mmCIF file of C-alpha atoms in Angstrom:
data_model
loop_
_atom_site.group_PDB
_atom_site.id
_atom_site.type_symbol
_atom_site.label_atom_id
_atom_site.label_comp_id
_atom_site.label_asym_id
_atom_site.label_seq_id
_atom_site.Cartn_x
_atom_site.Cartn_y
_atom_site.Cartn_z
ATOM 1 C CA UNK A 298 0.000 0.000 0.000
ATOM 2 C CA UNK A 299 1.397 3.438 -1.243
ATOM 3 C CA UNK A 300 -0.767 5.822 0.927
ATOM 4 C CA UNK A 301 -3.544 4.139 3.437
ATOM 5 C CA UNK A 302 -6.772 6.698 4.890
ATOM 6 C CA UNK A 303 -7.044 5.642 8.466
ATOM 7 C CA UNK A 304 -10.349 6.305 10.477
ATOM 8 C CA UNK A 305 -11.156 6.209 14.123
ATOM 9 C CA UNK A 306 -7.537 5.973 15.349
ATOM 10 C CA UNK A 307 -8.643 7.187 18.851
ATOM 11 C CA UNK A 308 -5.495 9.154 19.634
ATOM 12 C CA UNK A 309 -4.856 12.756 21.023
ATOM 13 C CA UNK A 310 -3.868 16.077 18.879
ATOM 14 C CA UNK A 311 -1.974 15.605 15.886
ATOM 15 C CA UNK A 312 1.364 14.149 15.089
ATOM 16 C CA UNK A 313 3.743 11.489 13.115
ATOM 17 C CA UNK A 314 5.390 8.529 13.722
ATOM 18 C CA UNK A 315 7.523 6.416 11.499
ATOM 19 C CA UNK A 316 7.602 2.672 11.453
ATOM 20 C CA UNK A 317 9.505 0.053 9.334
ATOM 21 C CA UNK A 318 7.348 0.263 6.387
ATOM 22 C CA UNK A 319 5.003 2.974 6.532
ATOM 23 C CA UNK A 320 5.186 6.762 8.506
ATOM 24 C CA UNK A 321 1.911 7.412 10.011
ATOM 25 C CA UNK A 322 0.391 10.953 10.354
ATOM 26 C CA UNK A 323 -2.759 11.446 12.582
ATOM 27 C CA UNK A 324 -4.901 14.282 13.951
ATOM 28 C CA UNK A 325 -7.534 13.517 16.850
ATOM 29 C CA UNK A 326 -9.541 15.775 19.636
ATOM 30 C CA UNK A 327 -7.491 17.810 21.664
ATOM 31 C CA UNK A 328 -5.443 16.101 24.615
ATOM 32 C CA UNK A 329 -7.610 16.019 27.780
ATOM 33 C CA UNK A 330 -10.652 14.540 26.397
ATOM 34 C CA UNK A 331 -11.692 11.317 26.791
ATOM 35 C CA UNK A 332 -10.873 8.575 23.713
ATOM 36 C CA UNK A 333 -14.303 7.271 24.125
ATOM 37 C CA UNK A 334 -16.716 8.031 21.538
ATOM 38 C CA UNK A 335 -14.066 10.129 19.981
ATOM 39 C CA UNK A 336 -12.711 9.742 15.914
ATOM 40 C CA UNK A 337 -9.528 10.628 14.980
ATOM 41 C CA UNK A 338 -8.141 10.664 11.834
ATOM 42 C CA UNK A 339 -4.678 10.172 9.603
ATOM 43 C CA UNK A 340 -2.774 8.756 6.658
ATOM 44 C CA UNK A 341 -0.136 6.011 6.197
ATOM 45 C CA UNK A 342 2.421 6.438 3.812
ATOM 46 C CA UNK A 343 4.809 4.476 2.677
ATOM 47 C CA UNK A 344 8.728 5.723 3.225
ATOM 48 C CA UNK A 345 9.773 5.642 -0.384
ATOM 49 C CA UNK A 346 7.489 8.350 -0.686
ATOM 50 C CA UNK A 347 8.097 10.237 2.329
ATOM 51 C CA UNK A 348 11.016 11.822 0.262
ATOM 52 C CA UNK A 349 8.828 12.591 -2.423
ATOM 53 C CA UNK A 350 6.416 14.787 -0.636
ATOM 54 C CA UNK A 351 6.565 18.371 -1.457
ATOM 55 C CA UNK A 352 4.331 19.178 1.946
ATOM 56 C CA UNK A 353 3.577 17.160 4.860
ATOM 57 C CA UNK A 354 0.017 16.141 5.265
ATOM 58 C CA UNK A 355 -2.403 19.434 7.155
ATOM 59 C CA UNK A 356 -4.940 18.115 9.759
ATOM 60 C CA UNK A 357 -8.197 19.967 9.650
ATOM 61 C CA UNK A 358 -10.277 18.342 12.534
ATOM 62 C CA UNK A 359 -10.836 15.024 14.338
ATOM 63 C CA UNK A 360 -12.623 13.670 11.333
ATOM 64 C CA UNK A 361 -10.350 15.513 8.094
ATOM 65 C CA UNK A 362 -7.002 15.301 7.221
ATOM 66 C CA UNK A 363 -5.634 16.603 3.952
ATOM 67 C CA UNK A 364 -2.488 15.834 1.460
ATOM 68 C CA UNK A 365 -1.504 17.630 -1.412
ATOM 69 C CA UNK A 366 0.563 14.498 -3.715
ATOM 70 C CA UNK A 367 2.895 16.327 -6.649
ATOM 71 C CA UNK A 368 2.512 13.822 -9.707
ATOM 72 C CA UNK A 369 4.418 16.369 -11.989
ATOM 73 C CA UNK A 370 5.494 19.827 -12.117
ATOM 74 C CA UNK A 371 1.893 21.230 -13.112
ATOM 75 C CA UNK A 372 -0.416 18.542 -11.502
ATOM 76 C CA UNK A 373 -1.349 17.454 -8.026
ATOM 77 C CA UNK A 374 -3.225 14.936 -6.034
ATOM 78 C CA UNK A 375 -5.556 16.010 -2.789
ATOM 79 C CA UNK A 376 -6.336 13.130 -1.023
ATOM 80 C CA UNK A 377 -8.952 13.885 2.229
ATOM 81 C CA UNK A 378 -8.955 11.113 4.305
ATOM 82 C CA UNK A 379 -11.889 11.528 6.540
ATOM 83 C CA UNK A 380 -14.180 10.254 8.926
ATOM 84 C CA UNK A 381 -17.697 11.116 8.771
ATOM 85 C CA UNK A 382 -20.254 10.820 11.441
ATOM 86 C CA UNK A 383 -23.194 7.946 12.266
ATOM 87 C CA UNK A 384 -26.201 8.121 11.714
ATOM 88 C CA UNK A 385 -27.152 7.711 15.573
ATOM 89 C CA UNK A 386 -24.904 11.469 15.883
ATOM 90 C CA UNK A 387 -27.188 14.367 16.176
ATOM 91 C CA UNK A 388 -28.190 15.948 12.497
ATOM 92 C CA UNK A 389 -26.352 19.209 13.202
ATOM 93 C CA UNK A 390 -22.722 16.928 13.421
ATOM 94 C CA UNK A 391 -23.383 15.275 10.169
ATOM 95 C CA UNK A 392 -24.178 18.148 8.647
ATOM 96 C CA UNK A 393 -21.282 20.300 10.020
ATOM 97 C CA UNK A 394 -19.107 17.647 8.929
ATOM 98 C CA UNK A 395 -20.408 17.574 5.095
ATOM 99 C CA UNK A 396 -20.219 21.866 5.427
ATOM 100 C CA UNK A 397 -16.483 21.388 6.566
ATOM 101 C CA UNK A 398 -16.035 18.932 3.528
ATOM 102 C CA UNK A 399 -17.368 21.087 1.473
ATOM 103 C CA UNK A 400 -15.276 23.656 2.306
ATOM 104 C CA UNK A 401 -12.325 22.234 1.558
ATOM 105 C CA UNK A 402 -13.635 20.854 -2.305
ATOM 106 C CA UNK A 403 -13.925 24.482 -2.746
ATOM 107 C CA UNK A 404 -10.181 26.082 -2.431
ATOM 108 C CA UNK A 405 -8.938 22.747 -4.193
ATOM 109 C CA UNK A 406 -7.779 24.526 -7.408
ATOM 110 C CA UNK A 407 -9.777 23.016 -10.314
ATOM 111 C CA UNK A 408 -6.592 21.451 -12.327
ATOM 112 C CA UNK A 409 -6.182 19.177 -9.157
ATOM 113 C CA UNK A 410 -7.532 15.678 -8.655
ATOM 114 C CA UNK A 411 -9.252 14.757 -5.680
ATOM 115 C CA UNK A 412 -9.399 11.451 -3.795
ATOM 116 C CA UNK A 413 -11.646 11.252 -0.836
ATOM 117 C CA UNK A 414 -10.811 8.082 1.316
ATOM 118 C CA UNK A 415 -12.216 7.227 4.379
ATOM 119 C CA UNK A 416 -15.790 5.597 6.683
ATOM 120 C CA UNK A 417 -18.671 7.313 5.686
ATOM 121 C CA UNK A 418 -21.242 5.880 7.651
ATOM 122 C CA UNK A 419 -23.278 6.086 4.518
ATOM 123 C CA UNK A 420 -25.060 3.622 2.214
ATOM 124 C CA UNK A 421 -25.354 4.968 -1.427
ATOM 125 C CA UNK A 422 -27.463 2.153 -2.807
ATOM 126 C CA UNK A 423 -27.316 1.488 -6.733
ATOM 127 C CA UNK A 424 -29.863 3.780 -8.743
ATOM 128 C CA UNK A 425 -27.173 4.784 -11.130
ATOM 129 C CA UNK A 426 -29.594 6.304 -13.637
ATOM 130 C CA UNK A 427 -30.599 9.214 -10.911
ATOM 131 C CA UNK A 428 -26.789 9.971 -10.135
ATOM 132 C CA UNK A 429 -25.086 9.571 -13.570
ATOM 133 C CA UNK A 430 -21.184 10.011 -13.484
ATOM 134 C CA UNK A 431 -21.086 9.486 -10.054
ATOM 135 C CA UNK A 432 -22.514 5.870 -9.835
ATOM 136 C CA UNK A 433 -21.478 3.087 -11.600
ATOM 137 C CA UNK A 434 -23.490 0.045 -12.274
ATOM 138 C CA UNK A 435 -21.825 -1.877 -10.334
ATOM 139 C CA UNK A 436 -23.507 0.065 -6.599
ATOM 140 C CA UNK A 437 -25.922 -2.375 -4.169
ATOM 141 C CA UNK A 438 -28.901 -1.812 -1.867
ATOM 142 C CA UNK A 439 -30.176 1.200 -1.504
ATOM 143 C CA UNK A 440 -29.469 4.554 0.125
ATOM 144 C CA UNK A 441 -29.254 6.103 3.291
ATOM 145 C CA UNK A 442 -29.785 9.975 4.614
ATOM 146 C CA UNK A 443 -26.213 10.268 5.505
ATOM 147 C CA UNK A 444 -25.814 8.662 1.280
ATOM 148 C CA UNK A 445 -27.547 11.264 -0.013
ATOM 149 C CA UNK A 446 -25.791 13.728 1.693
ATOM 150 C CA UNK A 447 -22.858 12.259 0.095
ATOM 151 C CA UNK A 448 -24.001 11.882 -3.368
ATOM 152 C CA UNK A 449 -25.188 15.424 -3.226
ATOM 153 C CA UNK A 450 -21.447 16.674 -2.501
ATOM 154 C CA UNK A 451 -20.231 14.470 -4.809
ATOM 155 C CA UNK A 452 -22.684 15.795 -7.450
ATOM 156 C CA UNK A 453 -21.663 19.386 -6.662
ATOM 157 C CA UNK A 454 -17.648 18.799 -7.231
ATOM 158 C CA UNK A 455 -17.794 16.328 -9.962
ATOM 159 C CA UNK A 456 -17.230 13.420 -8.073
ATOM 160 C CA UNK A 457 -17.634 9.615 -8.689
ATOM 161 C CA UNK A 458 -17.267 6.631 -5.919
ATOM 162 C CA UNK A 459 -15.106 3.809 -7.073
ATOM 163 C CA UNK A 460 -16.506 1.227 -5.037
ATOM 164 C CA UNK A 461 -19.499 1.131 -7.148
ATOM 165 C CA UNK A 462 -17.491 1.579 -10.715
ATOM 166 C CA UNK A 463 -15.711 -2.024 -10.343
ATOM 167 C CA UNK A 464 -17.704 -5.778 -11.280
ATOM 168 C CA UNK A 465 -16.501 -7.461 -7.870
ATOM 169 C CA UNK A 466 -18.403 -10.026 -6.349
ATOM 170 C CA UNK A 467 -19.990 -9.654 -2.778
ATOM 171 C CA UNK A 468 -17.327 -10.471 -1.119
ATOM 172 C CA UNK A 469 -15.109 -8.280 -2.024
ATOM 173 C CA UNK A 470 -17.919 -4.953 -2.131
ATOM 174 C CA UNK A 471 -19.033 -4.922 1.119
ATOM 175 C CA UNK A 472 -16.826 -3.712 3.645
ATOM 176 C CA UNK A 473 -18.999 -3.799 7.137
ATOM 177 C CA UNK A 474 -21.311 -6.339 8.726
ATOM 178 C CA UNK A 475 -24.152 -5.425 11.526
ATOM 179 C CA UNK A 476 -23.566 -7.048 14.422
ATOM 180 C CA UNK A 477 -26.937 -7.736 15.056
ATOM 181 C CA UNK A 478 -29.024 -8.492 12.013
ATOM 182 C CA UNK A 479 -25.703 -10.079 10.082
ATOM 183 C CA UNK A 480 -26.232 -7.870 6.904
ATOM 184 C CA UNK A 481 -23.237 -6.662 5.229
ATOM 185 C CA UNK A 482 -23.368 -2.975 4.174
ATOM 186 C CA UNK A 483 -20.827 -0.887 2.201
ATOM 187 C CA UNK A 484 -19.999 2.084 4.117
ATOM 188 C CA UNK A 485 -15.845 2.954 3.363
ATOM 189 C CA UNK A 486 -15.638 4.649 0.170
ATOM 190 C CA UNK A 487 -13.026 5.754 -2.028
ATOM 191 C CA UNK A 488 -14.099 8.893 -4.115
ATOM 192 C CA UNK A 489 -12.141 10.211 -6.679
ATOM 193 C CA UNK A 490 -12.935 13.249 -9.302
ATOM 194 C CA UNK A 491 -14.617 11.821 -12.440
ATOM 195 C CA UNK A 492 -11.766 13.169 -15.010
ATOM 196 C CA UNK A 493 -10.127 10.019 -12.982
ATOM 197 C CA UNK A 494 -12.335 7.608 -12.988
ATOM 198 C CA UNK A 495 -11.143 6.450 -16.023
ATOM 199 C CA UNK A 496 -7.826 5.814 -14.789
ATOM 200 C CA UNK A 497 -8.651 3.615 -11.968
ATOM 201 C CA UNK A 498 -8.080 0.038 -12.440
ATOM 202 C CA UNK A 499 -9.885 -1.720 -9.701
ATOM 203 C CA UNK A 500 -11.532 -1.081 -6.633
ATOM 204 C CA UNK A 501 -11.875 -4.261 -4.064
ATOM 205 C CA UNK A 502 -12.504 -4.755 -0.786
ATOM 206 C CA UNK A 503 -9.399 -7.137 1.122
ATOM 207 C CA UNK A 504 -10.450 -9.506 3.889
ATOM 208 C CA UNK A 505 -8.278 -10.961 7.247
ATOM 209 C CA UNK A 506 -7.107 -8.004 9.060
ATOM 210 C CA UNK A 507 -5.607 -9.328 11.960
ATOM 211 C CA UNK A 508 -6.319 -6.160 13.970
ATOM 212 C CA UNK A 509 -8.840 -4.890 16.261
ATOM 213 C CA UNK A 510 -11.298 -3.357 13.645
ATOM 214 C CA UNK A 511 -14.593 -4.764 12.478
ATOM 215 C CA UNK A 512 -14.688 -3.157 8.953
ATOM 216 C CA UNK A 513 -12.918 -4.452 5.979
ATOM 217 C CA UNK A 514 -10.385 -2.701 3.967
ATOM 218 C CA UNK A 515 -10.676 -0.960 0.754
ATOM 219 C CA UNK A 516 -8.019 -0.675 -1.823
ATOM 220 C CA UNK A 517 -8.183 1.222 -4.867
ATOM 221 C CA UNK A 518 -5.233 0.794 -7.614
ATOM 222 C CA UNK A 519 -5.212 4.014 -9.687
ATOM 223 C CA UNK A 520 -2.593 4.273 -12.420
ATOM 224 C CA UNK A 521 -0.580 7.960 -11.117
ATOM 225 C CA UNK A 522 2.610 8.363 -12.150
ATOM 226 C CA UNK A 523 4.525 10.423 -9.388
ATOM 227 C CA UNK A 524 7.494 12.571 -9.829
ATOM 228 C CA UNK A 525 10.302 13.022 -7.571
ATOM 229 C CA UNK A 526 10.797 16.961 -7.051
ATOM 230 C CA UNK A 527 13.466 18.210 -9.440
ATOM 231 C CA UNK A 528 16.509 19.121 -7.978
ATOM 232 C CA UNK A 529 18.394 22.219 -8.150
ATOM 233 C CA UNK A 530 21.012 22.290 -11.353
ATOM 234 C CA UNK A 531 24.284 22.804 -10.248
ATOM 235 C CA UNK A 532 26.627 26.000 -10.812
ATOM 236 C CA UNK A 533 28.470 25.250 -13.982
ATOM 237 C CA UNK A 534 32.292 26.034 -13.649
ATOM 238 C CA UNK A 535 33.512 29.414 -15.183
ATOM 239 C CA UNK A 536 35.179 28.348 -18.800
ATOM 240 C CA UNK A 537 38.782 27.976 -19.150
ATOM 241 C CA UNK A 538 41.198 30.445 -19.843
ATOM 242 C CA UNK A 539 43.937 30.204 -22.536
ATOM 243 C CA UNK A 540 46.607 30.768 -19.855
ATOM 244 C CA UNK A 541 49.248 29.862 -22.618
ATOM 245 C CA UNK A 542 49.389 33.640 -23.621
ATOM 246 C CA UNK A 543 50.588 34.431 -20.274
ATOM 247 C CA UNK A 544 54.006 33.128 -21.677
ATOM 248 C CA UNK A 545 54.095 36.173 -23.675
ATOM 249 C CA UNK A 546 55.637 39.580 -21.531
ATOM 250 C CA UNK A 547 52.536 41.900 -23.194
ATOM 251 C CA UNK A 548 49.889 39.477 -22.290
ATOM 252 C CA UNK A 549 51.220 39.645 -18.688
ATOM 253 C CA UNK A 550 51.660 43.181 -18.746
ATOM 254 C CA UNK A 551 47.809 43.636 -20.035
ATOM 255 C CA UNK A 552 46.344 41.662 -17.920
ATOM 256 C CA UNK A 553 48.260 43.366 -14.848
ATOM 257 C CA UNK A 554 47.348 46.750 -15.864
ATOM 258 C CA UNK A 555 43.922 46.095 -16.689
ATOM 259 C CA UNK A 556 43.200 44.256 -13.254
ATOM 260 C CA UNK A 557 45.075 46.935 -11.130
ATOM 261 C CA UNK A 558 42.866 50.032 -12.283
ATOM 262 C CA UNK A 559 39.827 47.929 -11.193
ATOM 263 C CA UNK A 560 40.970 46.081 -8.486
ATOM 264 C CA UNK A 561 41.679 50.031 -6.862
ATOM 265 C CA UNK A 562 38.223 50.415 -6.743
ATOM 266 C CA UNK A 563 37.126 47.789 -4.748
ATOM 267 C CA UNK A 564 35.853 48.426 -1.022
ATOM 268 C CA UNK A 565 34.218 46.719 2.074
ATOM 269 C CA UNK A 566 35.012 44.197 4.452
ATOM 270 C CA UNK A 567 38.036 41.034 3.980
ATOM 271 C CA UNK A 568 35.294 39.068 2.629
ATOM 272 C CA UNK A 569 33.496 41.053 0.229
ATOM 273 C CA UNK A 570 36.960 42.105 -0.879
ATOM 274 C CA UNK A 571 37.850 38.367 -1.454
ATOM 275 C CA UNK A 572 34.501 37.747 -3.235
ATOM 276 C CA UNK A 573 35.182 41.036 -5.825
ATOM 277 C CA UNK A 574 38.597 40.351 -5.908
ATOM 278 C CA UNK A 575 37.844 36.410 -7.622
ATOM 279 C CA UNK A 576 35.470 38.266 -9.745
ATOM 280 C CA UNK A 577 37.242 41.033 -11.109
ATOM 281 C CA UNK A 578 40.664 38.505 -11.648
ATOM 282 C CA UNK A 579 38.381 35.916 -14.006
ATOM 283 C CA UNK A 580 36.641 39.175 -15.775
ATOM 284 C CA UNK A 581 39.683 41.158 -16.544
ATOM 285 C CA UNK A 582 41.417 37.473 -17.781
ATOM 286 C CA UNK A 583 39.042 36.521 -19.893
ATOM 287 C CA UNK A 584 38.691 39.709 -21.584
ATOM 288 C CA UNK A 585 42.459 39.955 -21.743
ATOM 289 C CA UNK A 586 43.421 36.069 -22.693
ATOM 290 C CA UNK A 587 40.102 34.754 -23.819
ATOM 291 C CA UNK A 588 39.229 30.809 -23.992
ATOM 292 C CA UNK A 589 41.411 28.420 -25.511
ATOM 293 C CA UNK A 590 40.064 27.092 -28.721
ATOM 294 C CA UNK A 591 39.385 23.563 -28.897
ATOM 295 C CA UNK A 592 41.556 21.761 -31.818
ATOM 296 C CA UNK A 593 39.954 18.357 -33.045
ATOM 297 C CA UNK A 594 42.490 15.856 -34.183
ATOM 298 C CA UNK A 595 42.725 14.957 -37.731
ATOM 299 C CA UNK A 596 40.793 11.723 -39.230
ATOM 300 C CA UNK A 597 43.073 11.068 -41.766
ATOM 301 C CA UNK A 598 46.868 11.963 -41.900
ATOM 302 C CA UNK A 599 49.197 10.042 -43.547
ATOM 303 C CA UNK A 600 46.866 7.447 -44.633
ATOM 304 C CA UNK A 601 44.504 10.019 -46.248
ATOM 305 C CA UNK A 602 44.822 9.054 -50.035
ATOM 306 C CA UNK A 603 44.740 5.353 -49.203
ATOM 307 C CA UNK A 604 41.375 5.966 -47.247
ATOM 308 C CA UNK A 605 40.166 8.299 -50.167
ATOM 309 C CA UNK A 606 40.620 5.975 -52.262
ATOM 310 C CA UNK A 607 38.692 2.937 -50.513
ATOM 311 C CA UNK A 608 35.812 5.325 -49.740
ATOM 312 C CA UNK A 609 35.411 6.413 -53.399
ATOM 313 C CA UNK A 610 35.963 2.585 -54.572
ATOM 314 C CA UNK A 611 32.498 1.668 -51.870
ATOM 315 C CA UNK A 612 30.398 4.471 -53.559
ATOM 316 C CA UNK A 613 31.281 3.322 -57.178
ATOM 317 C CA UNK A 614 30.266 -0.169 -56.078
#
């Protein structure tokens, strides 16, 4: 896994911590309150792409975490993980959350991709003909409030959910199972904007976590090349000098001249002197001596008519 949305991590503030394979980045309720009840969200990344990150993830709130991912020099990734809540919360935190959401779609500059990852507490059902672009035929069941609060955003910022855009069997679409009535219901989604939709290869739910969760997994494989930051080009080397003219008594006697009346002028400190003083020697000796001209050796010397006269033989042939 590349980069992993994490939800309900139940830990305090923000921060990071880096383990063998993967650096972990998390934001949660502020430290004091109790873990009980509380959220808590973050992002796993994996350390080959740690280097690669022009900006460290930004936590928002207890249930939104953002990363901006530079796939080339003009392009960029926002990934949200999030984690939104049930629908047993009152209806003024559900739709805070979606409002906060929303507010963060909107300064997303509109050349940017967006992938939304995270447990939405939602069902979105299957009626693909009533949300075209942002169903696929693929979705099941049928659809909660806190769905069509989702559908709605996703509607509004050109969205699609990718769960519902790959033929998987049961198995490997649902991702949570009631406890109670044993019905499996899809509520972790992976949204992405629907310019790349068509660049997702699969979306599939993975089963036998060996950790204390009782959701499944989603991954999505999404084919984004990304590019490590270019590095700064190196100084190139001031050019040569044809220092064989300084054999010559007028060369020397130039260059000496022409360096003292500027060299006079300088003023400042030892190292500003030092600096001008480098500067004014290579300016007054290249204008003086110039840059050596570059001789090629010759292809053919002694053996020139013997050549000449094997080359002209191969064109008359």
């Amino acid at each position: 896994m590349d980069i992993a949305a994490l939800s309900e991590m139940r830990l305090h503030d923000s921060g990071v911590r880096r383990e063998r394979s993967h650096t972990i980045f998390w934001t949660g309720n502020p430290k004091g309150s109790r873990l009980q009840g509380t959220s808590g969200v973050g992002f796993a990344i994996s350390n080959h792409l740690i280097s690669q990150l022009t900006e460290q993830p930004k936590p928002i709130s207890d249930r939104l975490m953002s990363l901006r991912l530079t796939t080339s020099s003009t392009t960029h990734i926002h990934l949200i993980s999030v984690y939104a809540p049930t629908l047993h919360n009152p209806q003024s935190d559900i739709e805070a959350f979606y409002q906060e959401l929303r507010g963060i779609l909107s300064t997303i500059p509109r050349n940017d991709t967006v992938v939304v990852l995270g447990d939405f507490n939602a069902r979105v059902g299957s009626d693909w003909a009533s949300w075209p672009r942002v169903l696929g035929k693929h979705g099941r069941g049928t659809y909660n409030s806190n769905g069509e609060q989702l559908l709605q955003g996703c509607c509004e910022y050109n969205l699609a959910i990718a769960n519902t855009f790959s033929n998987v069997p049961d198995h490997h679409y649902y991702t949570w199972k009631h406890p109670r009535s044993g019905h499996w219901h899809l509520l972790d989604y992976i949204v992405v904007s629907q310019k790349l939709i068509q660049d997702v290869c699969i979306t599939r739910v993975f089963r036998g976590a060996d950790c204390g969760t009782d959701h499944l997994m989603v991954r999505c494989r999404i084919k984004v090349p990304v590019h490590k930051p270019r590095r700064r080009e190196a100084p190139k080397p001031p050019l040569k000098l044809d220092v064989q003219k300084l054999k010559t008594p007028a060369a020397r006697q130039s260059l000496n001249t022409a360096f003292g009346e500027t060299y006079s002028t300088l003023d400042g400190n030892a190292e500003e002197k030092w600096e001008q003083y480098k500067i004014t020697l290579y300016e007054q000796a290249e204008k003086t001596l110039g840059h050596p001209k570059r001789k090629h050796q010759e292809w053919f010397d002694e053996n020139d008519a013997a050549i000449s006269e094997l080359i002209q033989k191969k064109r008359n042939a």
